[in-house]
Amino acid sequence: MEKLKEKILTEGRISGNDILKVDSFLNHQLDVAFLNEIGKEFAKRFEGKKIDKILTIEASGIAIASIASQHFGNVPVVFAKKVESKNLDKDVYESEVYSFTKAKNYTIRVSKRYLNKGENILVLDDFLANGRAAIGLNELVEKAQANLVGVGIVIEKGFQDGAKLLDEKNINLQSLVILDSIENGQIKFK
Ligand code: 5GP
């Protein structure tokens, strides 16, 4: 997606040799019109697939999935929660995820009410690094005996192992852009 590459080159900031910050449009401030373009592109990538629900993870996935949903016939968006709360039903599907950015494990959970057997689920998220978040979301889908249609990612970091991991599980991965490297302050695309 050329527009996304341009946006990353003009607004992205690099932290260390492996973190790309896109706070100006995706992870803190939201560029709604641009997220709408992203949603349209996801709809193109998964055209012809039956999708009953979009599953994502809080926090950044929520905006992406909500706007994308409007290009998938307004299907419901379910987001996995990272923090336990009294508001959440006791009956949940859970999975452990290792966070690349926080360097620690955390549990994600979705109420059993909102993921049902036989539903066709599209997973959407902002970044793919080592694939742990995507695999954790896939585990929730499996626990619910639903079907994973695919995983849509806004920015894949091609120099990390996420795509390989999803490929080993035969998961249909659609990344809107793939970074080749972000070393020495230079962003290169595949
Ligand atoms: P993974 O689970 O694939 O290892 O990492 C993906 C998750 O980590 C994403 O949901 C995202 O929140 C975060 N993440 C990984 N790498 C980056 C990065 O370079 N920049 C940002 N902003 N988030 C990242």
CSV table of C-alpha atoms and ligand atoms in Angstrom, one decimal:
chain,number,residue,atom,x,y,z
A,1,MET,CA,0.0,0.0,0.0
A,2,GLU,CA,2.0,3.0,-1.4
A,3,LYS,CA,0.1,5.6,0.7
A,4,LEU,CA,1.0,3.8,3.9
A,5,LYS,CA,4.6,3.6,2.9
A,6,GLU,CA,4.7,7.4,2.3
A,7,LYS,CA,2.9,8.0,5.6
A,8,ILE,CA,5.5,5.8,7.4
A,9,LEU,CA,8.4,7.6,5.7
A,10,THR,CA,7.1,11.1,6.5
A,11,GLU,CA,5.7,10.5,10.0
A,12,GLY,CA,7.4,7.3,11.4
A,13,ARG,CA,10.1,7.6,14.0
A,14,ILE,CA,12.5,4.9,14.9
A,15,SER,CA,13.4,3.8,18.4
A,16,GLY,CA,16.5,1.7,18.6
A,17,ASN,CA,17.0,-0.7,15.7
A,18,ASP,CA,13.7,-2.6,16.0
A,19,ILE,CA,10.8,-0.3,17.0
A,20,LEU,CA,8.9,1.9,14.6
A,21,LYS,CA,6.7,4.5,16.2
A,22,VAL,CA,3.7,5.7,14.3
A,23,ASP,CA,2.0,7.6,17.1
A,24,SER,CA,0.9,10.4,14.8
A,25,PHE,CA,-1.7,8.3,13.0
A,26,LEU,CA,-2.0,4.8,14.5
A,27,ASN,CA,-0.9,4.3,18.1
A,28,HIS,CA,-1.7,7.6,19.9
A,29,GLN,CA,-3.2,10.2,17.7
A,30,LEU,CA,-5.5,8.7,15.1
A,31,ASP,CA,-5.8,9.8,11.5
A,32,VAL,CA,-9.4,8.7,10.9
A,33,ALA,CA,-9.5,9.4,7.2
A,34,PHE,CA,-6.3,7.4,6.7
A,35,LEU,CA,-7.6,4.6,8.9
A,36,ASN,CA,-10.5,4.5,6.6
A,37,GLU,CA,-8.1,3.9,3.6
A,38,ILE,CA,-6.6,1.1,5.7
A,39,GLY,CA,-10.0,-0.4,6.3
A,40,LYS,CA,-10.8,-0.3,2.6
A,41,GLU,CA,-7.5,-2.0,1.7
A,42,PHE,CA,-8.2,-4.8,4.2
A,43,ALA,CA,-11.6,-5.3,2.6
A,44,LYS,CA,-9.9,-5.7,-0.8
A,45,ARG,CA,-7.4,-8.2,0.6
A,46,PHE,CA,-10.1,-10.4,2.1
A,47,GLU,CA,-12.7,-9.8,-0.7
A,48,GLY,CA,-15.0,-12.8,-1.3
A,49,LYS,CA,-14.3,-14.3,2.2
A,50,LYS,CA,-17.2,-14.8,4.6
A,51,ILE,CA,-16.4,-12.8,7.7
A,52,ASP,CA,-18.8,-12.8,10.7
A,53,LYS,CA,-16.7,-10.9,13.1
A,54,ILE,CA,-13.4,-9.0,13.5
A,55,LEU,CA,-11.2,-9.9,16.4
A,56,THR,CA,-8.5,-7.6,17.7
A,57,ILE,CA,-6.6,-6.7,20.8
A,58,GLU,CA,-6.7,-3.5,22.9
A,59,ALA,CA,-5.7,-0.8,22.6
A,60,SER,CA,-4.5,0.2,19.1
A,61,GLY,CA,-6.4,-2.6,17.3
A,62,ILE,CA,-9.7,-1.2,18.3
A,63,ALA,CA,-9.7,1.9,16.1
A,64,ILE,CA,-8.3,-0.1,13.1
A,65,ALA,CA,-10.9,-2.9,13.5
A,66,SER,CA,-13.8,-0.5,14.1
A,67,ILE,CA,-13.2,1.5,11.0
A,68,ALA,CA,-12.4,-1.6,8.9
A,69,SER,CA,-15.7,-3.2,10.0
A,70,GLN,CA,-17.6,-0.6,8.0
A,71,HIS,CA,-16.0,-2.0,4.9
A,72,PHE,CA,-17.0,-5.6,5.9
A,73,GLY,CA,-20.7,-4.9,6.2
A,74,ASN,CA,-20.5,-3.5,9.7
A,75,VAL,CA,-19.7,-6.9,11.3
A,76,PRO,CA,-19.2,-6.8,15.1
A,77,VAL,CA,-15.7,-6.1,16.4
A,78,VAL,CA,-14.6,-8.0,19.5
A,79,PHE,CA,-11.4,-6.9,21.2
A,80,ALA,CA,-9.4,-9.1,23.5
A,81,LYS,CA,-8.8,-7.5,26.9
A,82,LYS,CA,-5.4,-7.4,28.5
A,83,VAL,CA,-6.5,-6.4,32.0
A,84,GLU,CA,-8.8,-8.3,34.3
A,85,SER,CA,-11.8,-6.3,35.3
A,86,LYS,CA,-14.9,-6.9,37.4
A,87,ASN,CA,-16.9,-5.8,34.4
A,88,LEU,CA,-15.8,-8.8,32.4
A,89,ASP,CA,-17.8,-12.0,32.5
A,90,LYS,CA,-16.2,-14.8,34.5
A,91,ASP,CA,-16.6,-17.2,31.6
A,92,VAL,CA,-13.8,-16.3,29.2
A,93,TYR,CA,-11.4,-17.8,26.7
A,94,GLU,CA,-7.8,-16.9,27.7
A,95,SER,CA,-4.4,-17.2,26.1
A,96,GLU,CA,-0.9,-16.1,27.1
A,97,VAL,CA,1.0,-13.7,25.0
A,98,TYR,CA,4.6,-12.5,25.2
A,99,SER,CA,4.9,-8.8,24.5
A,100,PHE,CA,7.7,-7.8,22.3
A,101,THR,CA,7.5,-4.1,23.2
A,102,LYS,CA,7.1,-4.7,27.0
A,103,ALA,CA,9.3,-7.8,27.2
A,104,LYS,CA,6.9,-9.7,29.4
A,105,ASN,CA,4.0,-12.2,29.3
A,106,TYR,CA,0.4,-11.1,29.7
A,107,THR,CA,-3.0,-12.8,29.4
A,108,ILE,CA,-5.6,-11.9,26.8
A,109,ARG,CA,-9.2,-12.8,27.3
A,110,VAL,CA,-12.5,-12.6,25.5
A,111,SER,CA,-15.9,-13.4,27.0
A,112,LYS,CA,-17.4,-16.7,25.7
A,113,ARG,CA,-20.5,-14.8,24.8
A,114,TYR,CA,-18.7,-13.0,21.9
A,115,LEU,CA,-16.8,-15.8,20.2
A,116,ASN,CA,-19.0,-18.6,19.0
A,117,LYS,CA,-18.6,-22.0,17.5
A,118,GLY,CA,-18.5,-22.0,13.7
A,119,GLU,CA,-18.1,-18.2,13.3
A,120,ASN,CA,-15.7,-16.9,10.7
A,121,ILE,CA,-13.3,-14.6,12.3
A,122,LEU,CA,-10.9,-12.1,10.8
A,123,VAL,CA,-8.0,-11.0,13.1
A,124,LEU,CA,-6.7,-7.5,12.6
A,125,ASP,CA,-3.9,-5.7,14.4
A,126,ASP,CA,-1.5,-2.8,14.0
A,127,PHE,CA,2.0,-4.6,14.0
A,128,LEU,CA,3.3,-8.0,13.4
A,129,ALA,CA,6.7,-8.6,15.1
A,130,ASN,CA,7.2,-12.1,16.4
A,131,GLY,CA,3.6,-13.0,15.9
A,132,ARG,CA,2.8,-13.7,19.5
A,133,ALA,CA,-0.3,-11.5,19.6
A,134,ALA,CA,-1.7,-13.0,16.4
A,135,ILE,CA,-1.0,-16.5,17.7
A,136,GLY,CA,-2.7,-15.7,21.0
A,137,LEU,CA,-5.8,-14.4,19.2
A,138,ASN,CA,-5.8,-17.5,17.0
A,139,GLU,CA,-5.8,-19.6,20.2
A,140,LEU,CA,-8.9,-17.8,21.4
A,141,VAL,CA,-10.6,-18.5,18.0
A,142,GLU,CA,-9.6,-22.2,18.3
A,143,LYS,CA,-10.8,-22.4,21.9
A,144,ALA,CA,-14.2,-21.1,20.8
A,145,GLN,CA,-14.2,-23.6,17.9
A,146,ALA,CA,-14.6,-20.7,15.5
A,147,ASN,CA,-12.8,-20.5,12.1
A,148,LEU,CA,-9.9,-18.1,11.5
A,149,VAL,CA,-10.3,-16.6,8.0
A,150,GLY,CA,-7.0,-14.8,8.2
A,151,VAL,CA,-4.9,-12.2,9.9
A,152,GLY,CA,-4.7,-8.6,8.5
A,153,ILE,CA,-1.7,-6.5,9.7
A,154,VAL,CA,-1.1,-2.8,9.0
A,155,ILE,CA,2.7,-3.0,9.4
A,156,GLU,CA,4.7,-6.3,9.3
A,157,LYS,CA,8.3,-6.2,10.5
A,158,GLY,CA,9.7,-8.6,8.0
A,159,PHE,CA,13.0,-8.9,9.9
A,160,GLN,CA,11.2,-10.6,12.8
A,161,ASP,CA,9.7,-14.1,12.8
A,162,GLY,CA,5.9,-13.5,12.9
A,163,ALA,CA,5.2,-14.2,9.3
A,164,LYS,CA,7.1,-17.5,9.5
A,165,LEU,CA,5.2,-18.6,12.5
A,166,LEU,CA,1.8,-17.9,10.9
A,167,ASP,CA,2.9,-19.6,7.7
A,168,GLU,CA,3.8,-22.7,9.7
A,169,LYS,CA,0.2,-22.7,10.9
A,170,ASN,CA,-1.1,-22.2,7.4
A,171,ILE,CA,-2.7,-18.9,8.4
A,172,ASN,CA,-3.6,-16.5,5.6
A,173,LEU,CA,-1.6,-13.4,6.5
A,174,GLN,CA,-2.2,-10.1,4.7
A,175,SER,CA,0.2,-7.3,5.6
A,176,LEU,CA,-0.4,-3.9,4.1
A,177,VAL,CA,3.3,-3.1,4.2
A,178,ILE,CA,6.3,-5.2,5.1
A,179,LEU,CA,9.4,-3.5,6.6
A,180,ASP,CA,12.7,-5.0,5.5
A,181,SER,CA,14.8,-3.1,8.1
A,182,ILE,CA,14.7,0.0,10.2
A,183,GLU,CA,18.4,0.1,11.1
A,184,ASN,CA,20.5,3.2,11.5
A,185,GLY,CA,17.5,5.5,11.3
A,186,GLN,CA,16.6,4.3,7.8
A,187,ILE,CA,13.3,2.7,6.9
A,188,LYS,CA,13.5,0.1,4.1
A,189,PHE,CA,10.5,-1.8,2.7
A,190,LYS,CA,10.4,-5.3,1.2
B,1,5GP,P1,4.2,-9.6,18.2
B,1,5GP,O1,3.1,-10.2,19.1
B,1,5GP,O2,3.9,-9.9,16.7
B,1,5GP,O3,5.6,-10.0,18.6
B,1,5GP,O4,4.1,-8.0,18.4
B,1,5GP,C1,3.0,-7.3,17.9
B,1,5GP,C2,2.5,-6.4,18.9
B,1,5GP,O5,3.6,-5.7,19.6
B,1,5GP,C3,1.6,-5.4,18.2
B,1,5GP,O6,0.3,-5.6,18.7
B,1,5GP,C4,2.2,-4.0,18.7
B,1,5GP,O7,1.3,-3.5,19.7
B,1,5GP,C5,3.5,-4.3,19.3
B,1,5GP,N1,4.6,-4.0,18.5
B,1,5GP,C6,5.6,-4.8,18.0
B,1,5GP,N2,6.5,-4.1,17.3
B,1,5GP,C7,6.2,-2.9,17.3
B,1,5GP,C8,6.8,-1.7,16.7
B,1,5GP,O8,7.8,-1.7,16.1
B,1,5GP,N3,6.1,-0.5,16.9
B,1,5GP,C9,4.9,-0.5,17.6
B,1,5GP,N4,4.3,0.7,17.7
B,1,5GP,N5,4.3,-1.6,18.2
B,1,5GP,C10,5.0,-2.7,18.0
